[in-house]
Tab-separated table of C-alpha atoms in Angstrom:
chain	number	residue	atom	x	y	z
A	1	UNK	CA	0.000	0.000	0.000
A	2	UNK	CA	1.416	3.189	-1.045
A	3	UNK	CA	-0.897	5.291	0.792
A	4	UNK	CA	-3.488	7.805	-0.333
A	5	UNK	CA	-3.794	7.690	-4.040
A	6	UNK	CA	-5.693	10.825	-5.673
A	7	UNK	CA	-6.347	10.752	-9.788
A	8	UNK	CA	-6.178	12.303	-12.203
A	9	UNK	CA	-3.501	15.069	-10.758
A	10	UNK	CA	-4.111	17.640	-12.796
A	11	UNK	CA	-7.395	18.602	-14.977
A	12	UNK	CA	-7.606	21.416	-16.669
A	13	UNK	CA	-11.488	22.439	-18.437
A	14	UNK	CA	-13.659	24.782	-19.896
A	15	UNK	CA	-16.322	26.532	-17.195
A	16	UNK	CA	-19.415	24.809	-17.750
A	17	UNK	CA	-17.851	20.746	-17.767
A	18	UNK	CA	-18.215	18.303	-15.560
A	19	UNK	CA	-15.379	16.901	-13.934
A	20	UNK	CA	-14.550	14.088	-11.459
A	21	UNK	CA	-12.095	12.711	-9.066
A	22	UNK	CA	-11.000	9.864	-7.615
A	23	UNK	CA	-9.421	8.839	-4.376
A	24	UNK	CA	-8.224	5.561	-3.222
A	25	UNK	CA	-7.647	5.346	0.708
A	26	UNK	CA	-5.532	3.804	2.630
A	27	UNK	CA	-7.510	-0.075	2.577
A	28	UNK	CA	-8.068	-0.731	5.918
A	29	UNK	CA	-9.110	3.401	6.852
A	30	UNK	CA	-12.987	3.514	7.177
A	31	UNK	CA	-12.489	7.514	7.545
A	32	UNK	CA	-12.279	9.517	4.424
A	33	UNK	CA	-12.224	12.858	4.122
A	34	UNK	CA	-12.577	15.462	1.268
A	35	UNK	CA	-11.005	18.948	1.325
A	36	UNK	CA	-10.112	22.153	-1.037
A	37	UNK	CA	-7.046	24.166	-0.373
A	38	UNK	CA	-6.637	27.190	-2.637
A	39	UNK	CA	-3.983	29.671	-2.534
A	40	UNK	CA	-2.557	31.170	0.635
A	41	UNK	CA	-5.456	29.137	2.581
A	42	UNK	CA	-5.389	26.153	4.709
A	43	UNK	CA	-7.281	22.889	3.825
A	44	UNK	CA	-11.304	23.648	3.868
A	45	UNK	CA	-13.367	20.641	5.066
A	46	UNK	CA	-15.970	19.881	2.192
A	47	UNK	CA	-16.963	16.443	3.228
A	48	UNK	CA	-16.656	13.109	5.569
A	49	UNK	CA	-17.125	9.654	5.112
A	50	UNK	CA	-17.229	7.118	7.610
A	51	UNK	CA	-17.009	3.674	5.735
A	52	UNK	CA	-19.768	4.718	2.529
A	53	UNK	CA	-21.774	6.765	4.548
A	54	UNK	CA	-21.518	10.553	4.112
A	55	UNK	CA	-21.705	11.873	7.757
A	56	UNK	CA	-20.917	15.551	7.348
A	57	UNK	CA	-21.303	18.023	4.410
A	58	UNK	CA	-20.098	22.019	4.716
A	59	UNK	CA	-21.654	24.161	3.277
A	60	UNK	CA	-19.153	25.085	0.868
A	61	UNK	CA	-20.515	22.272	-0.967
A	62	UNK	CA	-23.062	23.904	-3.235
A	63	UNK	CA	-25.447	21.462	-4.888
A	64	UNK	CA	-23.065	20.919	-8.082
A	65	UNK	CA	-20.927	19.436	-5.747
A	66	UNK	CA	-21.125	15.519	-5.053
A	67	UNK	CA	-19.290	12.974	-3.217
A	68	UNK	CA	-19.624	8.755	-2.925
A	69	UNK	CA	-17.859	6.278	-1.116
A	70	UNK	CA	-19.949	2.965	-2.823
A	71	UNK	CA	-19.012	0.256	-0.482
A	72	UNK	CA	-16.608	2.065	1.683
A	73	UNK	CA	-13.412	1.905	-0.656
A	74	UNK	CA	-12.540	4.283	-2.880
A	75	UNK	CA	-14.463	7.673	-3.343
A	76	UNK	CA	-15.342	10.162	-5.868
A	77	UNK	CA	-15.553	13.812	-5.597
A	78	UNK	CA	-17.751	15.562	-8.581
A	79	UNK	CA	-18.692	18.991	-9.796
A	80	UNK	CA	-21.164	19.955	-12.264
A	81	UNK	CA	-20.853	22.877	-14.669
A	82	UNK	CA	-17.689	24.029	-13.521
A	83	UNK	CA	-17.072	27.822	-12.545
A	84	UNK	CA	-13.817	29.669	-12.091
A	85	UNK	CA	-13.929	29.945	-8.756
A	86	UNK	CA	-13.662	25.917	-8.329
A	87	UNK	CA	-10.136	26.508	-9.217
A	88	UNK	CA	-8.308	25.042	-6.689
A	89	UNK	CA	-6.587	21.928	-5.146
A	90	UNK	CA	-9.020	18.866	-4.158
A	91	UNK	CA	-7.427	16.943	-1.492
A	92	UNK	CA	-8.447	13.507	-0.267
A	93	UNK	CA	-7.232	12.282	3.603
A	94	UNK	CA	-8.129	8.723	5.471
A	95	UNK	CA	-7.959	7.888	8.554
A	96	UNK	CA	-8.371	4.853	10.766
A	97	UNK	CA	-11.285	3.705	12.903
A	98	UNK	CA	-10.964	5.027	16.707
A	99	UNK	CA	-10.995	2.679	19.503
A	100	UNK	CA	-7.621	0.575	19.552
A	101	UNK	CA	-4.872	1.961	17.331
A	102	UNK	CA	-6.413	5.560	16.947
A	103	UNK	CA	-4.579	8.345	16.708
A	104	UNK	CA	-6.305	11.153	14.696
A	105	UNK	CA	-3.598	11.578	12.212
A	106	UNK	CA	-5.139	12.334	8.436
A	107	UNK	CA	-3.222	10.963	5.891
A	108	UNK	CA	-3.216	12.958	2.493
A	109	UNK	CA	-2.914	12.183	-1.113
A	110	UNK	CA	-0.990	14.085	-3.084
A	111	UNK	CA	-3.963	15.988	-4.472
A	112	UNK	CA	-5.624	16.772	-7.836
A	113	UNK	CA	-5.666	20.180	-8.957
A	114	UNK	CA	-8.645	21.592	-11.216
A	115	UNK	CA	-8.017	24.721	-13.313
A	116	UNK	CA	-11.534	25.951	-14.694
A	117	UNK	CA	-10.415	28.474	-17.955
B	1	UNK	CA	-17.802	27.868	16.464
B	2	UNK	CA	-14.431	26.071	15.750
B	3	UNK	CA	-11.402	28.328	14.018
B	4	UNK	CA	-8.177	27.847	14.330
B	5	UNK	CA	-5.853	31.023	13.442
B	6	UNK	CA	-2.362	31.009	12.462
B	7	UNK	CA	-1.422	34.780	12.615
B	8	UNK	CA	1.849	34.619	10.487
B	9	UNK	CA	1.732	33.662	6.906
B	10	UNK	CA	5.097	34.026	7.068
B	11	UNK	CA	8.301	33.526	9.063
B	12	UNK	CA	11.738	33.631	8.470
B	13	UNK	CA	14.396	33.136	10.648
B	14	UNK	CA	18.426	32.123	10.211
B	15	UNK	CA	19.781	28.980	10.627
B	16	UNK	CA	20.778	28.260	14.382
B	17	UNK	CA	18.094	30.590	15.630
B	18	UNK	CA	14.910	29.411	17.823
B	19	UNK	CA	11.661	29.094	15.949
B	20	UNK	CA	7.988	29.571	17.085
B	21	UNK	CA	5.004	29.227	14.782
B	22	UNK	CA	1.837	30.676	16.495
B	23	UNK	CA	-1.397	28.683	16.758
B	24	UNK	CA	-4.540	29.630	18.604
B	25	UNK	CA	-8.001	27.935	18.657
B	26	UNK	CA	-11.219	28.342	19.632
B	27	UNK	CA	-13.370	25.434	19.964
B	28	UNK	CA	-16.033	24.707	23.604
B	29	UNK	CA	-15.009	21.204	23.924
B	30	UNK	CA	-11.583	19.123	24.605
B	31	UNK	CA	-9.655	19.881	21.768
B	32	UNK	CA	-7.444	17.662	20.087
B	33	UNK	CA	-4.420	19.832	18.244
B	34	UNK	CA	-2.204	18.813	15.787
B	35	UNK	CA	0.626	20.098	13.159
B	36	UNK	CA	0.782	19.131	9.772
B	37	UNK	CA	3.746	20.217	8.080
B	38	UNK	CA	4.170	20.196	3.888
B	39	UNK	CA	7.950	20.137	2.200
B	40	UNK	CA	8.275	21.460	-1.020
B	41	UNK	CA	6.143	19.126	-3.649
B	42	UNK	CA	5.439	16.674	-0.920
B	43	UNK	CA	1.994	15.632	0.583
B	44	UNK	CA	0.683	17.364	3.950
B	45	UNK	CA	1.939	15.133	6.497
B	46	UNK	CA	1.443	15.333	10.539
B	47	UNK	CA	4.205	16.532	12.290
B	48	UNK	CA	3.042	16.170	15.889
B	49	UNK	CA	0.169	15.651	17.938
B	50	UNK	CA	-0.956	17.271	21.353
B	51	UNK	CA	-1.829	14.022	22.870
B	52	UNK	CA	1.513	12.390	22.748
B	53	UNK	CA	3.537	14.946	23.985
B	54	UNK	CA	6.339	13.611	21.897
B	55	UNK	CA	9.244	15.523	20.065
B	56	UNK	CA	9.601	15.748	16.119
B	57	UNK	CA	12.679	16.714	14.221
B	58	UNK	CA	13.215	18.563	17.015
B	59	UNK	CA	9.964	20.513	17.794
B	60	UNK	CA	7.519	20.243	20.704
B	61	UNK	CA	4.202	21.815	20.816
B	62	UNK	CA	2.613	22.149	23.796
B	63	UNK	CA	-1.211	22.455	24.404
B	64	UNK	CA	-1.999	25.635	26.349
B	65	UNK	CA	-5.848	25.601	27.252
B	66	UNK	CA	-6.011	29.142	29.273
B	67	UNK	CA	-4.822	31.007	26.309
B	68	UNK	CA	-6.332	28.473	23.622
B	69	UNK	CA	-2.817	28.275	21.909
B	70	UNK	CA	-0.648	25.187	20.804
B	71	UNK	CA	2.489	26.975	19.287
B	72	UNK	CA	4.967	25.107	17.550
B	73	UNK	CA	9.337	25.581	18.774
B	74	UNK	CA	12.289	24.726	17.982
B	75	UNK	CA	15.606	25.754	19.343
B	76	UNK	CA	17.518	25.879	16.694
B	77	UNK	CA	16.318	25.973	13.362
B	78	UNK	CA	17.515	24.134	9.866
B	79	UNK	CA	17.426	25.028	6.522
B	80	UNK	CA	15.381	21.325	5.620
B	81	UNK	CA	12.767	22.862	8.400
B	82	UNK	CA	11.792	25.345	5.407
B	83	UNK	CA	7.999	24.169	4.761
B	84	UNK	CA	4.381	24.937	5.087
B	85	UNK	CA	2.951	24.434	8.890
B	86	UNK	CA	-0.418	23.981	9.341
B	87	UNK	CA	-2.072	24.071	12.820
B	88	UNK	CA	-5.215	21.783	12.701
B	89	UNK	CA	-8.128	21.488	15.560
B	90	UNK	CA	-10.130	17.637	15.873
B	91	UNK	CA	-11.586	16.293	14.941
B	92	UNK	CA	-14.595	17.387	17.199
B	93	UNK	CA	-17.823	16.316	14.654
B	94	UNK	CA	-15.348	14.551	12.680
B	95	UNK	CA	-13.895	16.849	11.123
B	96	UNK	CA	-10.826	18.977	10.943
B	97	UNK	CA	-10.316	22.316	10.966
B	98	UNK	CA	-6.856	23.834	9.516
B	99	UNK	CA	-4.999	27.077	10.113
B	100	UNK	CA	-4.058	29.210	7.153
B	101	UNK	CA	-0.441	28.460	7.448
B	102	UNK	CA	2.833	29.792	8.010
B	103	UNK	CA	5.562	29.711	5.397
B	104	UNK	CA	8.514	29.252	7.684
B	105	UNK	CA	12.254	29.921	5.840
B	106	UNK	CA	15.130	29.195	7.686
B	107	UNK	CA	17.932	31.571	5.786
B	108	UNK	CA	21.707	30.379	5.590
């Protein structure tokens, strides 16, 4: 496992398009997490999974926004009719179950960063 | 409401000299604080965690509930210790909330 796999990396399109992307976990996290990071900002929290149910939704997610997790493995992050101000780095985290063995940490993927012309 | 405010977007310092990276919070509950740290084209990755109290490459945080803070030191700073820190607060209703970051540049 080479940890948090996010594809494709870079996607460049025309306002208006659809585009999608995909994140592969960690296998054995249960805890996935969606966030955007554009410039000079921290990570913003857009969504959370907790195996394929989607616990928590901010309301930066406007309704052309769409996340799913289908059987709590790898999840895709969607956004209808693209604007410019979607521009930005989509990052995916996982983390493990709590209990035994938690410890909070997030572990990224290296990102995937949309550029709406 | 949770926040988490990193007042410096930047800090530079030279090479020898003590480093600290400012972090407050707000948040009504028992927070869990944590910094991420992200090297040039590298992934975010956790530097160190409140709860364990442990030392990273040489920094220590330590969790200051009176004045809401969790600042990040180092004695003596490196030039590989150039990176993005970000302060994060969870994960409280699961999720995280992250700082705006500091740019820290440790200068020959």
């Amino acid at each position: 496992d080479t940890g948090v796999s996010q594809d494709p990396r870079h996607k460049i399109t025309k306002r208006g398009q659809n585009v999608t992307f995909r994140c592969d976990p960690i296998s054995e996290h249960n805890r996935l997490y969606w966030y955007r990071q554009t410039l000079g900002q921290g990570p913003e929290f857009l969504t959370y999974f907790q195996n394929e149910a989607q616990l928590e939704k901010s309301r930066l997610l406007s309704d052309r926004f769409s996340a799913e997790r289908p059987k709590g493995s790898f999840s895709t992050l969607e956004i209808q009719r693209t604007e410019q101000g979607d521009s930005a780095m989509y990052l995916c985290a996982s983390s493990s179950r709590s209990g035994q063995g938690y410890t909070g940490e997030l572990f990224f993927g290296e990102g995937s960063r949309l550029t709406v012309l | 409401a949770q926040r988490v405010t990193q007042p410096e977007k930047l800090l530079s310092v030279f090479k020898g000299a003590p480093v600290e990276l400012k972090c407050n919070y707000s948040y009504s509950g028992s927070p869990e604080l944590f910094w991420y740290v992200q090297y040039s084209r590298q992934r975010l990755q956790l530097l160190l965690r409140h709860i364990s109290r442990e030392s990273i490459k040489g920094f220590t945080a330590d969790l200051n509930k009176g004045e809401t803070s969790f600042h990040l030191k180092k004695p003596f700073a490196q030039e590989e210790d150039s990176a993005m820190y970000y302060c994060a607060l969870g994960p409280g209703t699961y999720k995280y909330i992250f700082g705006t970051g500091t740019r820290l540049k440790v200068l020959a």
